[in-house]
XYZ file of C-alpha atoms in Angstrom:
404
model
C 20.387 -20.338 -29.252
C 23.868 -18.987 -29.818
C 24.703 -15.320 -30.367
C 24.903 -15.767 -34.138
C 21.419 -17.261 -34.323
C 22.493 -20.879 -34.709
C 20.334 -23.484 -33.039
C 22.108 -24.931 -30.053
C 21.479 -28.325 -28.535
C 17.720 -27.835 -28.552
C 16.979 -30.092 -31.496
C 19.348 -32.900 -30.568
C 18.090 -32.738 -26.989
C 14.505 -32.821 -28.235
C 15.236 -35.909 -30.307
C 16.963 -37.611 -27.401
C 14.056 -36.813 -25.082
C 11.374 -37.761 -27.624
C 9.085 -40.596 -26.630
C 6.754 -40.294 -29.619
C 7.119 -40.098 -33.374
C 6.160 -36.774 -34.958
C 3.038 -38.437 -36.389
C 1.937 -39.659 -32.963
C 2.705 -36.254 -31.483
C 0.509 -34.371 -33.968
C -2.367 -36.858 -33.943
C -2.541 -36.974 -30.163
C -2.190 -33.223 -29.786
C -5.173 -32.729 -32.103
C -7.061 -35.270 -29.972
C -6.491 -32.993 -26.947
C -3.873 -35.167 -25.313
C -0.620 -33.991 -23.770
C 2.319 -35.519 -25.618
C 6.068 -35.516 -24.986
C 6.225 -31.976 -26.410
C 4.088 -29.518 -28.332
C 4.293 -30.265 -32.096
C 5.814 -27.697 -34.451
C 4.689 -27.033 -38.030
C 6.453 -25.289 -40.880
C 5.619 -25.812 -44.532
C 2.818 -28.377 -44.298
C 0.133 -26.096 -45.768
C -0.307 -23.257 -48.235
C -0.799 -20.914 -45.290
C 1.867 -22.146 -42.855
C 4.977 -22.124 -45.016
C 7.350 -19.304 -46.045
C 7.441 -16.623 -48.705
C 10.144 -16.982 -51.328
C 12.337 -14.003 -50.258
C 12.511 -15.298 -46.690
C 13.139 -18.852 -47.866
C 16.120 -17.832 -49.993
C 17.766 -16.482 -46.837
C 16.794 -19.597 -44.885
C 18.429 -21.783 -47.549
C 21.629 -19.786 -47.350
C 21.641 -20.136 -43.573
C 21.483 -23.929 -43.850
C 23.756 -24.192 -46.884
C 21.026 -25.644 -49.104
C 21.503 -24.832 -52.800
C 18.679 -26.850 -54.361
C 16.166 -24.864 -56.464
C 13.217 -23.245 -54.728
C 9.921 -24.940 -55.619
C 6.816 -22.742 -55.808
C 3.890 -23.962 -53.705
C 1.261 -21.247 -54.355
C 1.573 -18.463 -56.888
C -0.557 -15.598 -55.541
C 1.000 -15.579 -52.075
C 4.438 -16.375 -53.537
C 5.118 -19.154 -51.057
C 7.251 -22.243 -51.515
C 8.032 -25.735 -50.307
C 10.585 -26.092 -47.523
C 13.418 -28.494 -48.324
C 13.371 -31.801 -46.440
C 16.898 -31.222 -45.170
C 15.807 -27.986 -43.485
C 12.637 -29.534 -42.067
C 14.661 -32.377 -40.580
C 17.245 -30.040 -39.058
C 14.463 -27.992 -37.471
C 12.684 -31.089 -36.078
C 9.436 -30.131 -37.838
C 6.637 -32.625 -37.153
C 4.537 -32.155 -40.304
C 4.825 -32.676 -44.070
C 2.902 -31.202 -47.021
C 0.551 -33.302 -49.159
C -1.580 -32.033 -52.035
C -3.529 -33.410 -54.980
C -1.903 -33.385 -58.412
C -2.061 -30.675 -61.056
C -5.095 -30.799 -63.372
C -4.868 -32.190 -66.897
C -7.913 -30.711 -68.657
C -7.440 -27.495 -70.638
C -10.398 -25.820 -68.901
C -8.636 -26.213 -65.538
C -5.374 -24.563 -66.551
C -4.224 -21.036 -65.772
C -3.602 -18.838 -68.814
C -0.655 -16.445 -69.027
C -1.656 -12.963 -70.198
C 0.242 -9.818 -71.176
C 2.119 -7.603 -68.730
C 2.924 -10.391 -66.302
C -0.582 -11.206 -65.158
C -2.579 -14.392 -65.587
C -6.128 -15.805 -65.555
C -6.856 -18.711 -63.233
C -9.346 -21.552 -63.881
C -12.172 -19.547 -62.251
C -11.683 -16.767 -64.790
C -10.140 -14.425 -62.217
C -7.248 -12.312 -63.468
C -4.320 -11.675 -61.130
C -1.404 -9.258 -61.417
C 1.799 -8.836 -59.426
C 2.698 -5.128 -59.194
C 6.428 -4.383 -59.554
C 6.605 -3.109 -55.960
C 4.688 -6.008 -54.403
C 5.680 -9.418 -53.087
C 2.273 -10.858 -54.017
C -0.350 -11.078 -56.744
C -3.445 -8.863 -56.441
C -6.923 -9.233 -57.889
C -6.822 -7.531 -61.298
C -10.186 -8.365 -62.878
C -13.230 -10.146 -61.495
C -14.968 -12.047 -64.315
C -18.527 -11.546 -63.001
C -18.235 -7.936 -61.861
C -20.922 -5.394 -62.713
C -24.579 -5.879 -63.615
C -25.284 -9.602 -63.903
C -28.117 -12.071 -63.536
C -28.238 -15.631 -62.241
C -28.016 -16.774 -65.875
C -24.618 -15.125 -66.183
C -23.489 -17.086 -63.131
C -24.943 -20.387 -64.321
C -23.321 -20.050 -67.750
C -19.912 -18.951 -66.500
C -17.202 -21.485 -67.527
C -16.554 -23.076 -64.130
C -13.643 -25.510 -63.602
C -14.377 -29.174 -64.214
C -14.219 -31.051 -60.874
C -13.994 -34.433 -62.595
C -10.503 -33.783 -63.979
C -8.657 -37.131 -63.746
C -5.329 -35.377 -63.300
C -6.080 -34.547 -59.667
C -5.811 -38.170 -58.555
C -3.735 -39.866 -61.267
C -0.937 -41.687 -59.446
C -1.785 -39.844 -56.241
C -2.251 -42.863 -53.996
C 1.096 -44.402 -54.919
C 2.831 -41.081 -54.304
C 1.303 -40.634 -50.847
C 1.883 -44.275 -49.921
C 5.568 -43.723 -50.676
C 5.566 -40.577 -48.553
C 3.933 -42.370 -45.640
C 6.428 -45.221 -45.844
C 9.328 -42.778 -46.014
C 8.543 -40.558 -43.027
C 7.171 -40.807 -39.514
C 6.007 -37.183 -39.702
C 2.325 -36.255 -39.858
C 1.037 -35.919 -43.424
C -1.182 -32.865 -43.941
C -3.474 -32.949 -46.973
C -4.270 -29.528 -48.453
C -7.711 -29.153 -50.021
C -9.477 -26.155 -51.604
C -12.714 -25.170 -49.870
C -12.619 -21.402 -50.420
C -16.175 -20.786 -51.580
C -16.475 -17.486 -49.648
C -13.158 -16.002 -50.773
C -13.556 -17.281 -54.304
C -16.999 -15.679 -54.559
C -15.422 -12.353 -53.551
C -12.777 -12.661 -56.249
C -15.157 -13.867 -58.965
C -17.703 -11.135 -58.263
C -15.351 -8.343 -57.136
C -15.340 -7.059 -53.579
C -17.563 -4.002 -54.042
C -20.261 -5.896 -55.936
C -19.975 -8.804 -53.491
C -20.781 -6.608 -50.489
C -23.623 -4.884 -52.342
C -25.066 -8.286 -53.257
C -24.796 -9.409 -49.660
C -27.001 -6.479 -48.604
C -29.361 -6.088 -51.579
C -29.617 -9.342 -53.525
C -28.369 -12.264 -51.408
C -30.151 -14.740 -53.719
C -27.671 -13.827 -56.454
C -24.772 -14.443 -54.087
C -26.258 -17.769 -53.026
C -26.477 -18.806 -56.670
C -22.802 -17.928 -57.058
C -21.914 -19.849 -53.882
C -23.803 -22.902 -55.143
C -21.961 -22.887 -58.476
C -18.631 -22.577 -56.682
C -19.541 -25.397 -54.305
C -20.430 -27.670 -57.215
C -17.138 -26.888 -58.939
C -15.129 -27.696 -55.782
C -16.908 -30.554 -54.077
C -16.092 -33.160 -56.709
C -12.383 -32.600 -56.141
C -12.843 -32.903 -52.371
C -14.671 -36.181 -52.862
C -12.299 -37.761 -55.350
C -9.134 -36.786 -53.484
C -10.350 -37.891 -50.054
C -11.686 -41.113 -51.589
C -8.214 -41.707 -52.982
C -5.969 -40.865 -50.025
C -8.158 -39.933 -47.059
C -6.993 -43.040 -45.197
C -3.298 -42.206 -45.721
C -3.136 -38.693 -44.263
C -3.108 -37.579 -40.641
C -4.608 -34.090 -40.960
C -6.662 -32.316 -43.624
C -6.163 -28.562 -44.057
C -8.830 -26.340 -45.631
C -9.115 -22.572 -45.866
C -11.746 -19.869 -46.238
C -11.270 -16.484 -44.583
C -14.320 -15.306 -42.631
C -12.797 -12.551 -40.479
C -11.399 -9.036 -40.555
C -9.116 -7.521 -37.920
C -12.007 -6.346 -35.736
C -15.025 -8.435 -36.777
C -16.379 -10.984 -39.230
C -16.603 -9.938 -42.865
C -20.404 -10.215 -42.503
C -22.837 -10.620 -39.640
C -22.925 -14.044 -37.947
C -26.556 -14.413 -39.061
C -25.628 -13.759 -42.692
C -22.750 -16.220 -42.503
C -25.070 -18.885 -41.114
C -27.652 -18.259 -43.821
C -25.437 -17.901 -46.902
C -22.112 -19.661 -46.411
C -22.366 -22.076 -43.486
C -24.696 -24.494 -45.357
C -22.225 -24.661 -48.269
C -19.288 -25.063 -45.916
C -21.193 -27.798 -44.070
C -21.844 -29.691 -47.296
C -18.183 -29.553 -48.284
C -17.055 -30.576 -44.808
C -19.426 -33.538 -44.946
C -17.863 -34.598 -48.234
C -14.481 -34.671 -46.490
C -15.461 -36.110 -43.126
C -17.462 -39.011 -44.556
C -14.410 -40.084 -46.555
C -11.599 -39.600 -44.054
C -11.167 -39.906 -40.312
C -8.350 -37.345 -40.336
C -9.143 -34.221 -38.256
C -9.801 -31.101 -40.315
C -7.866 -27.905 -39.636
C -9.620 -24.741 -40.893
C -7.645 -21.604 -41.752
C -9.374 -18.278 -41.327
C -7.575 -15.095 -40.417
C -9.025 -12.348 -38.288
C -11.577 -12.074 -35.508
C -13.718 -15.185 -35.849
C -14.713 -15.906 -32.255
C -18.402 -15.523 -33.188
C -18.322 -18.503 -35.564
C -15.915 -20.922 -33.856
C -18.879 -22.889 -32.514
C -20.323 -22.973 -36.044
C -17.078 -24.384 -37.415
C -16.997 -27.022 -34.680
C -20.603 -27.899 -35.462
C -19.821 -28.689 -39.119
C -16.864 -30.902 -38.193
C -13.822 -28.634 -37.889
C -11.388 -29.980 -35.283
C -8.676 -27.312 -35.324
C -8.497 -23.551 -35.903
C -5.621 -21.879 -37.759
C -3.889 -19.400 -37.599
C -5.265 -18.204 -34.222
C -4.663 -14.537 -34.983
C -4.508 -13.275 -31.414
C -3.842 -9.673 -32.509
C -7.398 -9.523 -33.870
C -10.315 -8.373 -31.727
C -11.607 -10.767 -29.050
C -9.052 -13.441 -29.957
C -7.278 -13.599 -26.596
C -5.582 -17.019 -26.487
C -6.472 -17.821 -22.873
C -10.100 -16.960 -23.494
C -10.121 -19.079 -26.651
C -8.713 -22.019 -24.698
C -11.265 -21.575 -21.895
C -14.249 -21.165 -24.206
C -13.449 -23.611 -27.001
C -10.494 -25.770 -25.933
C -12.679 -28.793 -25.173
C -13.789 -29.084 -28.795
C -11.303 -27.069 -30.869
C -7.532 -27.457 -31.157
C -5.347 -24.474 -32.095
C -2.630 -24.288 -34.744
C -0.494 -21.154 -35.054
C -0.637 -18.220 -32.672
C 2.904 -16.827 -33.008
C 2.436 -13.184 -33.974
C 3.763 -12.278 -37.429
C 2.487 -8.669 -37.429
C 4.675 -7.309 -34.643
C 6.869 -9.936 -32.979
C 8.307 -12.394 -35.490
C 9.188 -9.655 -37.967
C 10.058 -6.709 -35.686
C 10.874 -8.190 -32.289
C 14.167 -9.351 -30.855
C 14.977 -13.018 -30.327
C 14.034 -12.552 -26.678
C 10.702 -11.083 -27.772
C 10.101 -14.149 -29.922
C 10.948 -16.484 -27.059
C 8.534 -14.653 -24.756
C 5.837 -14.848 -27.434
C 6.284 -18.598 -27.845
C 6.298 -19.153 -24.091
C 3.123 -17.113 -23.685
C 1.251 -18.966 -26.431
C 2.337 -22.369 -25.137
C 1.245 -21.352 -21.642
C -2.152 -20.245 -22.943
C -2.952 -22.890 -25.550
C -0.958 -26.060 -24.825
C -2.148 -27.260 -21.363
C -4.099 -30.480 -21.845
C -2.891 -30.773 -25.454
C -4.629 -29.244 -28.433
C -1.895 -26.912 -29.683
C 0.555 -26.913 -32.607
C 3.181 -24.152 -32.852
C 3.280 -22.129 -36.068
C 3.348 -18.450 -37.078
C 0.016 -16.752 -37.715
C 0.263 -17.182 -41.487
C 3.209 -17.686 -43.838
C 6.633 -16.380 -42.797
C 6.861 -13.004 -44.500
C 9.840 -11.438 -46.332
C 10.639 -9.047 -43.463
C 11.167 -11.794 -40.843
C 14.808 -12.289 -39.782
C 15.973 -15.888 -40.099
C 17.258 -15.681 -36.517
C 13.726 -14.996 -35.286
C 12.289 -18.087 -36.945
C 15.100 -20.147 -35.427
C 14.347 -18.572 -32.049
C 10.701 -19.613 -32.448
C 11.678 -23.230 -33.135
C 14.222 -23.275 -30.314
C 11.754 -21.823 -27.806
C 9.073 -24.263 -28.919
C 11.396 -27.196 -28.254
C 12.464 -25.774 -24.902
C 9.171 -24.527 -23.474
C 6.912 -27.089 -25.145
C 8.019 -30.158 -23.211
C 5.369 -31.743 -21.023
C 4.892 -31.257 -18.125
C 4.924 -27.602 -19.124
C 7.135 -25.151 -17.271
C 5.329 -22.106 -18.694
C 1.792 -20.976 -17.987
C 1.557 -23.008 -14.792
C -0.185 -20.098 -13.094
C -3.340 -21.146 -14.914
């Protein structure tokens, strides 16, 4: 990388040295095979793209003046322009189902800049924040199972989700040799927290878990139909399926492993079965935090890849993760966004990338990406340094981490 942060010959050299297409590279990496180089992702999922403030600077850097397209409202993240993805030699591309058509599945704009989503959750973006926060949980307070059963849940049979979807994805597949990553919603745990409210949710978990299980069942029913219809429609056209449900905090799970296995794992397993019986694409699961205690559980229900590999969380050492789970779990992410990508120098970023490749990439099974979306405080030069280091250090046979 040059002194002004411009990518040097890394990308052109990577293309010249490439012996695989990006699609082959990603598919084989997730199958635990060493490829020509470690794949790199940016923008293929709701949780591996960039926030809007960062992206505006990235567009200016590349001289792109096309409008920014919102990808997800609450996190304020956006799509990355194809021109930028191509210049960065990114191996993945974003795929998602269509917007709903039924009125009951639409978000409703409310006063003071907040809105109500199809689950009935109200969200608000404070003037000093980059993101939307939970404003009102629709089932907070004293409730019974009847209140849950009669809540107006979204309609999973909405025809809008799949109308014209196959033709759109067929055109994408014909137009790119990059790996197509289908984003699906499987957030029954997180959604239950937002529908119930965090305080009541934790009280329920300890004092009336049957109520929480009723809520989880209603959420599962409202989500699983979409999983089934979308994977029926395009499950054979995509290369990876990305799902998300956060199970961890910085230092532990958000509940005991036993409670997770009793309350949420059966619902997660049912939803994973709906996906895996309809598509052969490997499933990547996003959960932040310290989740080492349930990685085996995720593998058991069919998860093939863990994202974002938050190695700053407790007991998430990358070498230990590779030793303990690398035979059955691939890893996607790992580049620290809490301390290095946002606050480090370009040399710090390069060392971080080299260390994560050395820990996670031997034998395949690793895709480079920041640990969550690129935040507003990340310098553009540091993202470019990440890409450049990934192209340099990620070539097989690896020149980093050989002491293993």
